[in-house]
Short mmCIF file of C-alpha atoms in Angstrom, two decimals:
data_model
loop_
_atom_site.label_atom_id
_atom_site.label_comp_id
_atom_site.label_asym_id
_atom_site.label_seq_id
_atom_site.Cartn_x
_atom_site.Cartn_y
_atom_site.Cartn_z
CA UNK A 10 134.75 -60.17 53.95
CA UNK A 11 136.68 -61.31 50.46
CA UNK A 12 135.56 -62.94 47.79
CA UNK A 13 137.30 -66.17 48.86
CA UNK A 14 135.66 -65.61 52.60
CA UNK A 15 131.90 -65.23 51.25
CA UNK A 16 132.40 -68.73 48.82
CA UNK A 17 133.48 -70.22 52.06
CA UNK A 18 130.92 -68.99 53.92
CA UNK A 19 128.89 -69.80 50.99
CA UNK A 20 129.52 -73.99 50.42
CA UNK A 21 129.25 -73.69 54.74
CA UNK A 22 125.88 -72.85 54.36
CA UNK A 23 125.26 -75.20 51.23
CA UNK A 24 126.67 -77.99 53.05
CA UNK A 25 124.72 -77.10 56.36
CA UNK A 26 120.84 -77.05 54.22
CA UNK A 27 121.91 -80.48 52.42
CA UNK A 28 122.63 -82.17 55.90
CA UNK A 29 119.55 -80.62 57.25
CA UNK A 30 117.50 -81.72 54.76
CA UNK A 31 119.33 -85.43 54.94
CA UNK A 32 118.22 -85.59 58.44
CA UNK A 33 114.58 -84.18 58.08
CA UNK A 34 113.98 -86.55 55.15
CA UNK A 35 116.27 -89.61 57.05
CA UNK A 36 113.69 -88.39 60.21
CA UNK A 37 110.68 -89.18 58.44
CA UNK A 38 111.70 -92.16 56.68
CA UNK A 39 112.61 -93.54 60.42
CA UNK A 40 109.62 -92.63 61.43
CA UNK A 41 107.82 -94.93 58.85
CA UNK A 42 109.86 -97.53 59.76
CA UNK A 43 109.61 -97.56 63.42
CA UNK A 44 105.31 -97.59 62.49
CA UNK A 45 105.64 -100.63 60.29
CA UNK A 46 108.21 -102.58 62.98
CA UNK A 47 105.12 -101.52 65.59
CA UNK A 48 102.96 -103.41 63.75
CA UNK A 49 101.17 -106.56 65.26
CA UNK A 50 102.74 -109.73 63.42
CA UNK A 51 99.91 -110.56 60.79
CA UNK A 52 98.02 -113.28 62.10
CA UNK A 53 99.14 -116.93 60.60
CA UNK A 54 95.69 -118.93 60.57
CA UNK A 55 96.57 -121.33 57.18
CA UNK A 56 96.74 -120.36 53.49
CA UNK A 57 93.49 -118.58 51.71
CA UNK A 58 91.95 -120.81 48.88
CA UNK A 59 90.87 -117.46 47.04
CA UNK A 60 94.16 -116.48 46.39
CA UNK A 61 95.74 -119.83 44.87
CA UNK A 62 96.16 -119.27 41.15
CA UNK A 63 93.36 -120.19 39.24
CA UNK A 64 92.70 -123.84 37.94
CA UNK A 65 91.50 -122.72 34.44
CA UNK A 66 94.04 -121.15 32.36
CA UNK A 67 93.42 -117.83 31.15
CA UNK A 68 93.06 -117.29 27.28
CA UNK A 69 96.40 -115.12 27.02
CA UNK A 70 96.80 -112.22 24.53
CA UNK A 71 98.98 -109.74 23.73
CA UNK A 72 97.07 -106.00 22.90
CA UNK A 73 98.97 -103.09 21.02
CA UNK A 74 98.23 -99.62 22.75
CA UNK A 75 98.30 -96.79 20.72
CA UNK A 76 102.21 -96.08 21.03
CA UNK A 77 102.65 -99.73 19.84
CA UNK A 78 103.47 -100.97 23.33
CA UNK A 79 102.34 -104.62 24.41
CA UNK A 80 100.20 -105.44 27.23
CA UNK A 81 99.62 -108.96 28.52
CA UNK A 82 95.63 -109.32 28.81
CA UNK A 83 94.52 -112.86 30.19
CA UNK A 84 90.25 -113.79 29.88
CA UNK A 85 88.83 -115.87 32.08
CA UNK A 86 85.23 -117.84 31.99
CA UNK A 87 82.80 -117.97 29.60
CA UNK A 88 83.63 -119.14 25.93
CA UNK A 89 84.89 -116.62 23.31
CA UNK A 90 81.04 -117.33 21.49
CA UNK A 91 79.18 -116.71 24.47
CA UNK A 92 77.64 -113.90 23.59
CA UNK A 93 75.60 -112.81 26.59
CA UNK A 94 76.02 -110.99 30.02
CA UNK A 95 78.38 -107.99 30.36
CA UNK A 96 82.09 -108.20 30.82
CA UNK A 97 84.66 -107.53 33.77
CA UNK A 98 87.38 -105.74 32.95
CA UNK A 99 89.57 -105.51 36.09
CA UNK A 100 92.47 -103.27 36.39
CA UNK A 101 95.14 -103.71 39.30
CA UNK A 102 97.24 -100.98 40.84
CA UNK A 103 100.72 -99.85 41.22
CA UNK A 104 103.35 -102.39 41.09
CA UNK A 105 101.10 -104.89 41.46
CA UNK A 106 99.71 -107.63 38.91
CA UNK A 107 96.99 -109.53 37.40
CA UNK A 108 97.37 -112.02 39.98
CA UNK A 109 95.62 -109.45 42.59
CA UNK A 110 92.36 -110.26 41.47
CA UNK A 111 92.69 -113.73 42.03
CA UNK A 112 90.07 -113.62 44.82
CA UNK A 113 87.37 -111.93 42.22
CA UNK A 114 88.45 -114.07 39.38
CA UNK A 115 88.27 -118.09 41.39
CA UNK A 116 84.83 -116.70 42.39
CA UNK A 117 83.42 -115.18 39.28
CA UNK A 118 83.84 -117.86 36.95
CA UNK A 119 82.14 -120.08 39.32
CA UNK A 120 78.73 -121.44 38.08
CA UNK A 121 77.34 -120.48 41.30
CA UNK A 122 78.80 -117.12 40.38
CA UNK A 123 77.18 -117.42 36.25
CA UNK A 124 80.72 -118.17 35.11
CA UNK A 125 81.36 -114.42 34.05
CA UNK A 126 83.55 -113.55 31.67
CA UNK A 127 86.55 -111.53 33.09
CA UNK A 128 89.54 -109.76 31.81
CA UNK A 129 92.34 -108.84 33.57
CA UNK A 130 95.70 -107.05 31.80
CA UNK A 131 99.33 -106.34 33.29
CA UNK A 132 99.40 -102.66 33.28
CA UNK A 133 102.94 -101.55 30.79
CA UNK A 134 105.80 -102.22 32.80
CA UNK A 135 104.15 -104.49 35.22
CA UNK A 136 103.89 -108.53 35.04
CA UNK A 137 104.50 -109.79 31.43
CA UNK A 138 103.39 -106.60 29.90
CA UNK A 139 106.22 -104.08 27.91
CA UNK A 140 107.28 -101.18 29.63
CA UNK A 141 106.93 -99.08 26.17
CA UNK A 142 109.51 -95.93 25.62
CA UNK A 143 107.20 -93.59 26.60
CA UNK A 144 107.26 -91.44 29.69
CA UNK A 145 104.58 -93.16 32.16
CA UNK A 146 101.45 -90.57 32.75
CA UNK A 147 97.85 -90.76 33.88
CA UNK A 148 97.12 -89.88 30.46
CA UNK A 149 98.47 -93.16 29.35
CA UNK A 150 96.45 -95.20 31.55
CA UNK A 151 93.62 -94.35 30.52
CA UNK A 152 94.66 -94.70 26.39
CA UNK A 153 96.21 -98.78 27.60
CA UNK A 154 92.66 -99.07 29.02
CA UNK A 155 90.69 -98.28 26.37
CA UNK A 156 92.63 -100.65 23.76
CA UNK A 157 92.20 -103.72 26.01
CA UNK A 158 88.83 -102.57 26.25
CA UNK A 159 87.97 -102.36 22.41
CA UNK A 160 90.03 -105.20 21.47
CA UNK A 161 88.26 -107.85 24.56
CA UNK A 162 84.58 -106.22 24.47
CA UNK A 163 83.04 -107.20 21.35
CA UNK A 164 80.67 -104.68 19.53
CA UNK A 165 76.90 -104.70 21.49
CA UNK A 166 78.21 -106.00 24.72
CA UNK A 167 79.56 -104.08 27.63
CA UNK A 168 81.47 -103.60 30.63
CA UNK A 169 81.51 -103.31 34.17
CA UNK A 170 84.96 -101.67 35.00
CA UNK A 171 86.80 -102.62 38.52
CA UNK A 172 90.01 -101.05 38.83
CA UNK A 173 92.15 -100.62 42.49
CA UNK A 174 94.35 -98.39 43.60
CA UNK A 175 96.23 -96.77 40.49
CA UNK A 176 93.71 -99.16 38.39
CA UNK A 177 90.56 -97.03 39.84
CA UNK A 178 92.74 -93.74 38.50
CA UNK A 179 93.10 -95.87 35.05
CA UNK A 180 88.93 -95.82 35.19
CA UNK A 181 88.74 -92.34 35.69
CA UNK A 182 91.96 -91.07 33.19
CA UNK A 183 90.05 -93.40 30.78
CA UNK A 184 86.42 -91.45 31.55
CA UNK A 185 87.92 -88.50 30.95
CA UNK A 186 89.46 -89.06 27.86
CA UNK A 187 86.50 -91.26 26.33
CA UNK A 188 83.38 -89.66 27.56
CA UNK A 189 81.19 -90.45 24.68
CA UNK A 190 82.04 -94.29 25.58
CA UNK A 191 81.51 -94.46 29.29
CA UNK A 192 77.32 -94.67 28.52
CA UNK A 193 77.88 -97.30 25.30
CA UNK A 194 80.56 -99.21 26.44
CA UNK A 195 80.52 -99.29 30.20
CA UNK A 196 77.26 -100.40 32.24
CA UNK A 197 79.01 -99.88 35.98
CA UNK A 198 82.34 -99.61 37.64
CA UNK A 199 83.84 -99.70 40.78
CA UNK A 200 86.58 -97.67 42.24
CA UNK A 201 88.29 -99.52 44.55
CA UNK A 202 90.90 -97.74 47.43
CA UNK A 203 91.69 -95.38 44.98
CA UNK A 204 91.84 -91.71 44.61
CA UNK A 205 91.28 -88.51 41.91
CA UNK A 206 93.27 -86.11 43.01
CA UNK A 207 96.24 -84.99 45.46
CA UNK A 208 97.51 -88.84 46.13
CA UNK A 209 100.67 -88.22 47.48
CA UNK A 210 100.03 -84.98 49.51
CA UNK A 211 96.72 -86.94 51.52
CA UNK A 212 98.25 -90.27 52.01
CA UNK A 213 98.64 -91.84 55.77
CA UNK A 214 102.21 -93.08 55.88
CA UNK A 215 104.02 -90.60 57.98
CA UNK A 216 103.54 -90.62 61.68
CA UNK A 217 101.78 -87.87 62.75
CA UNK A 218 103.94 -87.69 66.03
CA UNK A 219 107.14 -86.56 64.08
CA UNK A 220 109.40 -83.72 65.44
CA UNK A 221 108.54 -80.67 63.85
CA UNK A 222 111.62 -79.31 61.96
CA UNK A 223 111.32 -83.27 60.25
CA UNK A 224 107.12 -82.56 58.91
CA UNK A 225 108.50 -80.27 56.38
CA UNK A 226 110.43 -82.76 54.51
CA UNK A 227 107.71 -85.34 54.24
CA UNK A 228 107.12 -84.69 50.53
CA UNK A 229 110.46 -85.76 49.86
CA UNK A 230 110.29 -88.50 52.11
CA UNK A 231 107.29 -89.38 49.78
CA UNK A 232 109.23 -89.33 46.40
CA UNK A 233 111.72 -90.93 48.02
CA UNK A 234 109.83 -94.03 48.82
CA UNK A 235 107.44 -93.66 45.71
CA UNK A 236 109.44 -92.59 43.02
CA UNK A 237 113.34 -93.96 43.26
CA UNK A 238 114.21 -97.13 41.32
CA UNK A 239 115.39 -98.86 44.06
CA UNK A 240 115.32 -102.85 44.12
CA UNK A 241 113.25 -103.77 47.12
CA UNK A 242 114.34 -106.87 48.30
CA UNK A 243 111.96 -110.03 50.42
CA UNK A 244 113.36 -109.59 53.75
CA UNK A 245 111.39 -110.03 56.86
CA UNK A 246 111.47 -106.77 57.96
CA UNK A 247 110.55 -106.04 54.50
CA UNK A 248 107.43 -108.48 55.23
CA UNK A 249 106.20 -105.76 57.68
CA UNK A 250 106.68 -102.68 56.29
CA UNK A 251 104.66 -104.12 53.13
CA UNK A 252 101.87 -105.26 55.76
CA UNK A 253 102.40 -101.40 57.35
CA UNK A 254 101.89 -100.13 53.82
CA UNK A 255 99.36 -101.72 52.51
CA UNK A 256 97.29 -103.97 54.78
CA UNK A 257 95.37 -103.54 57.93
CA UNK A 258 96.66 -104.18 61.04
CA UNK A 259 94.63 -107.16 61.91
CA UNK A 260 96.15 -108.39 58.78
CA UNK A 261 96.14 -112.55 57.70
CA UNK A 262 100.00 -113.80 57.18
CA UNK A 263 98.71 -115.41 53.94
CA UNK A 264 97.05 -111.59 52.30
CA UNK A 265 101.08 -110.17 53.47
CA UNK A 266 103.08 -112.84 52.01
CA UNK A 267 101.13 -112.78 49.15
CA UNK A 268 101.17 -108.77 48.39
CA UNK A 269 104.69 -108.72 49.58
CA UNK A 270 105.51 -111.21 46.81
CA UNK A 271 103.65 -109.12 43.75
CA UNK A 272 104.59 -105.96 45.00
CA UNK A 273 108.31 -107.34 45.59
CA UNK A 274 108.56 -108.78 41.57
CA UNK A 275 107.58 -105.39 40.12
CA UNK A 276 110.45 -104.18 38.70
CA UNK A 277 112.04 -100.99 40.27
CA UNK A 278 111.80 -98.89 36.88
CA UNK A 279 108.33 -99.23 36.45
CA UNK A 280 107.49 -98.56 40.27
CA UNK A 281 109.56 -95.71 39.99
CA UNK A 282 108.04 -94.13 36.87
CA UNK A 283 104.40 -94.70 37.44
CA UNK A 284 105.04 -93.59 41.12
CA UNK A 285 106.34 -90.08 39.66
CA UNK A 286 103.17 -89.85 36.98
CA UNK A 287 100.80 -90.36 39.77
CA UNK A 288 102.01 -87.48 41.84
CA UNK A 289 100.77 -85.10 39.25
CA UNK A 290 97.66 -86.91 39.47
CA UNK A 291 94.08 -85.30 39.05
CA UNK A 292 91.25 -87.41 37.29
CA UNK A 293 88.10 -85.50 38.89
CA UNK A 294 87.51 -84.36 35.26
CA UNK A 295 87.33 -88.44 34.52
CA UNK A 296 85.10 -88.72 37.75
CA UNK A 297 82.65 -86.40 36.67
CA UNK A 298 81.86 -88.14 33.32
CA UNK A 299 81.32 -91.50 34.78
CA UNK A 300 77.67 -91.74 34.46
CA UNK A 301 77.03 -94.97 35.17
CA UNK A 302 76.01 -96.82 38.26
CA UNK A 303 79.33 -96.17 40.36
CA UNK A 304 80.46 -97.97 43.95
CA UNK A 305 83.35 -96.83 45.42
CA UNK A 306 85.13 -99.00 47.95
CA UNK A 307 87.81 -98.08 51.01
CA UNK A 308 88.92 -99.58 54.25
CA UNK A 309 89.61 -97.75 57.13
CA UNK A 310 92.84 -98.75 57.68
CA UNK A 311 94.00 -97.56 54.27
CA UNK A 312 97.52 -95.35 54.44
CA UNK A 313 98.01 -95.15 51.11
CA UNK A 314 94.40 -93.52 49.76
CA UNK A 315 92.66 -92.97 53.34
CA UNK A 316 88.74 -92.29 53.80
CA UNK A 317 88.89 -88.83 52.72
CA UNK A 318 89.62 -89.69 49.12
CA UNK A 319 86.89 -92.03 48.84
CA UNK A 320 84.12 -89.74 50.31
CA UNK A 321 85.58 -86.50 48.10
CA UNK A 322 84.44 -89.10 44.99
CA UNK A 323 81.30 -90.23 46.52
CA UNK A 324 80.61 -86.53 46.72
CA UNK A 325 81.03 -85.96 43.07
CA UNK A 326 79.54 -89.28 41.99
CA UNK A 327 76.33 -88.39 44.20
CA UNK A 328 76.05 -84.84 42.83
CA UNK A 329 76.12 -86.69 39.27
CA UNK A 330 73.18 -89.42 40.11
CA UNK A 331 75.70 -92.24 39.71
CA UNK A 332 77.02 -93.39 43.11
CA UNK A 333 75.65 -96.18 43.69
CA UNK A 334 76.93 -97.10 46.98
CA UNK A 335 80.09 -96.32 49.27
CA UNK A 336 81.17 -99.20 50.74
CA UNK A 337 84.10 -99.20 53.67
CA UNK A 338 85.26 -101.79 55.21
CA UNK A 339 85.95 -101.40 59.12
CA UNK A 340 89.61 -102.75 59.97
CA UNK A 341 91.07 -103.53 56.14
CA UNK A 342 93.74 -101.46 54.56
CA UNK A 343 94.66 -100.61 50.90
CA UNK A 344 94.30 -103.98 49.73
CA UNK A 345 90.59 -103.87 50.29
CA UNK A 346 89.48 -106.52 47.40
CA UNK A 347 92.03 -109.50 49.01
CA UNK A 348 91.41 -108.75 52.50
CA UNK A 349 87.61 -108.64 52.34
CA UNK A 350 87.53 -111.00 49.61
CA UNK A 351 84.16 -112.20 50.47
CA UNK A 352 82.45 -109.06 50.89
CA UNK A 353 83.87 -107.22 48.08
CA UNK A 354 82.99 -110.39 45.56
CA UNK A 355 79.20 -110.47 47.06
CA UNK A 356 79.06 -106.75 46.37
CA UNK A 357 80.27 -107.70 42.59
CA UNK A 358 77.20 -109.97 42.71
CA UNK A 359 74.65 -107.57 43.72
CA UNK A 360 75.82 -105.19 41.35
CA UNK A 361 75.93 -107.66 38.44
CA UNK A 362 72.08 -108.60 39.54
CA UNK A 363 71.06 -104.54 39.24
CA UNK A 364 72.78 -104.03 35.81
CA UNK A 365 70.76 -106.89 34.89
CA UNK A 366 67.55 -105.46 36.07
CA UNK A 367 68.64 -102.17 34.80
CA UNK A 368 68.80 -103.52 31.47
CA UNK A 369 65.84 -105.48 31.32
CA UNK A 370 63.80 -102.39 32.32
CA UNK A 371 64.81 -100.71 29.14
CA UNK A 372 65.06 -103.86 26.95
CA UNK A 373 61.82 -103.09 24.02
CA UNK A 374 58.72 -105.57 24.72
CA UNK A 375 58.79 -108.69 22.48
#
């Protein structure tokens, strides 16, 4: 055969592996669609008063991270001089906002609640906050964290960190980094439908009854739909594939409209970076140093960071003294803290009544 005859041969072959891996990756994502259009139409029973905006507004602030970038941080509850009872700092997850923690933050701040003081910041490139210059990595979360942490937690006061999803892997980047803080500055946290390691390889999005020459290309199916700055537009087929994604399947109409919505306004830049950073993730390092009392939370239903994820950090947390409890919700997908609004914010309770106790039993007599 010629030289001419072997390039032929050559861009033949070429040609032939990109269209096979066009249809293994085109395979997969049809796969994930024909899931999400199987789902059962989320159940319309009226709107859910825990996730209407807030009647108090939030004390808004802007706070410089390290590389100068600025992140929109919003307090709720108690007064600035209120100097008592520690703080909730609550960190939301991948193109999502601080509106996701509406459900914690319209009860917390309820007197029945002891009007807590919470913070809640746009992580860079999501809601108001900049996007910075800087390539997105874990590394970064963790740094953002800990400047809205020094500049809302006054000195002699601490905090009880919640953070879901890509927030929970801001927690642990942030242990990691700032060991020597987690004991002084941090009384609890809570890791909610989150995950330390190996996110995108152990997620549940692809049907396991794909053909076989199509499981191969998963992984790229994965960056595909994680890490390409596509718009993603409100459409109702759209609707479902956000309920497929990240809601259970007995999900309310109300919970998919409203994540649809957030996850919809993220812009496709910032989706698209952080989705790339977290598929180098691994925080275990972060995990290990969190010393303080520790509940992790997952539902059952949860595609993106299934059970596994949240019983590998139990593990960890357990062998370090700190787990306090590991909660999982039967039935409720990724968005754990909206769809089991009530359980998750009575779990918040308890665990604000035991760091109480906790730090009354060391508090000197007289």
């Amino acid at each position: 055969m010629n030289t001419k005859s072997l390039a032929k041969a050559g861009g033949i072959a070429a040609a032939i592996g990109v269209g096979a891996v066009g249809v293994g990756i085109g395979t997969v994502l049809g796969g994930i669609v024909r899931e999400a259009l199987r789902t059962d139409i989320a159940v319309d029973d009226g709107p859910d008063e825990l996730l209407s905006k807030p009647a108090v507004e939030p004390r808004r602030r802007v706070v410089r991270t390290p590389d100068g970038t600025g992140l929109n941080v919003e307090v709720y509850g108690a007064d600035d001089d209120d100097p008592t009872g520690d703080i909730f700092i609550m960190v939301h997850g991948w193109t999502c906002n601080t509106a996701y923690w509406y459900p914690q933050i319209n009860h917390l701040i309820t007197a029945e609640a002891g009007d807590r003081r919470v913070v809640v910041y746009d992580q860079r490139g999501h809601g108001r906050s900049e996007r910075g210059r800087a390539r997105p990595t874990v590394a970064m979360l963790g740094q953002d964290l800990d400047a809205v942490l020094e500049a809302t937690v006054p000195a002699g006061r601490r905090a009880i960190l919640v953070g879901h999803s890509m927030g929970g892997m801001t927690l642990m980047s942030w242990a990691a980094q700032y060991p020597e803080k987690v004991g002084t500055r941090v009384s609890a946290a809570v890791l909610v439908s989150t995950a330390a390691k190996a996110v995108m390889e152990n997620h549940g999005l692809v049907p396991v009854d794909l053909p076989a020459y199509a499981r191969p290309f998963a992984p790229f199916a994965t960056k595909a739909i994680t890490a390409v700055p596509m718009p993603i537009p409100r459409t109702s087929a759209g609707v479902r594939f956000a309920q497929y994604m990240a809601l259970g399947p007995n999900a309310r109409r109300s919970h998919v409209d409203f994540v649809d919505e957030m996850v919809s306004s993220c812009p496709p830049r910032a989706r698209a970076g952080w989705g790339a950073a977290m598929g180098k993730l691994d925080v275990t390092a972060g995990l290990r140093a969190l010393t303080v009392p520790t509940v992790v939370v997952v539902g059952t239903e949860d595609r993106l960071t299934p059970v596994k994820h949240a019983e590998q950090m139990a593990e960890v947390l357990r062998r370090n003294g700190s787990l306090r409890d590991l909660v999982v919700y039967e039935g409720v997908g990724h968005m754990s803290s909206i769809e089991a609004a009530e359980r998750f914010n009575e779990m918040l309770d308890e665990l604000v009544e035991q760091v109480s106790d906790n730090e009354k039993a060391v508090r000197p007599a007289g």
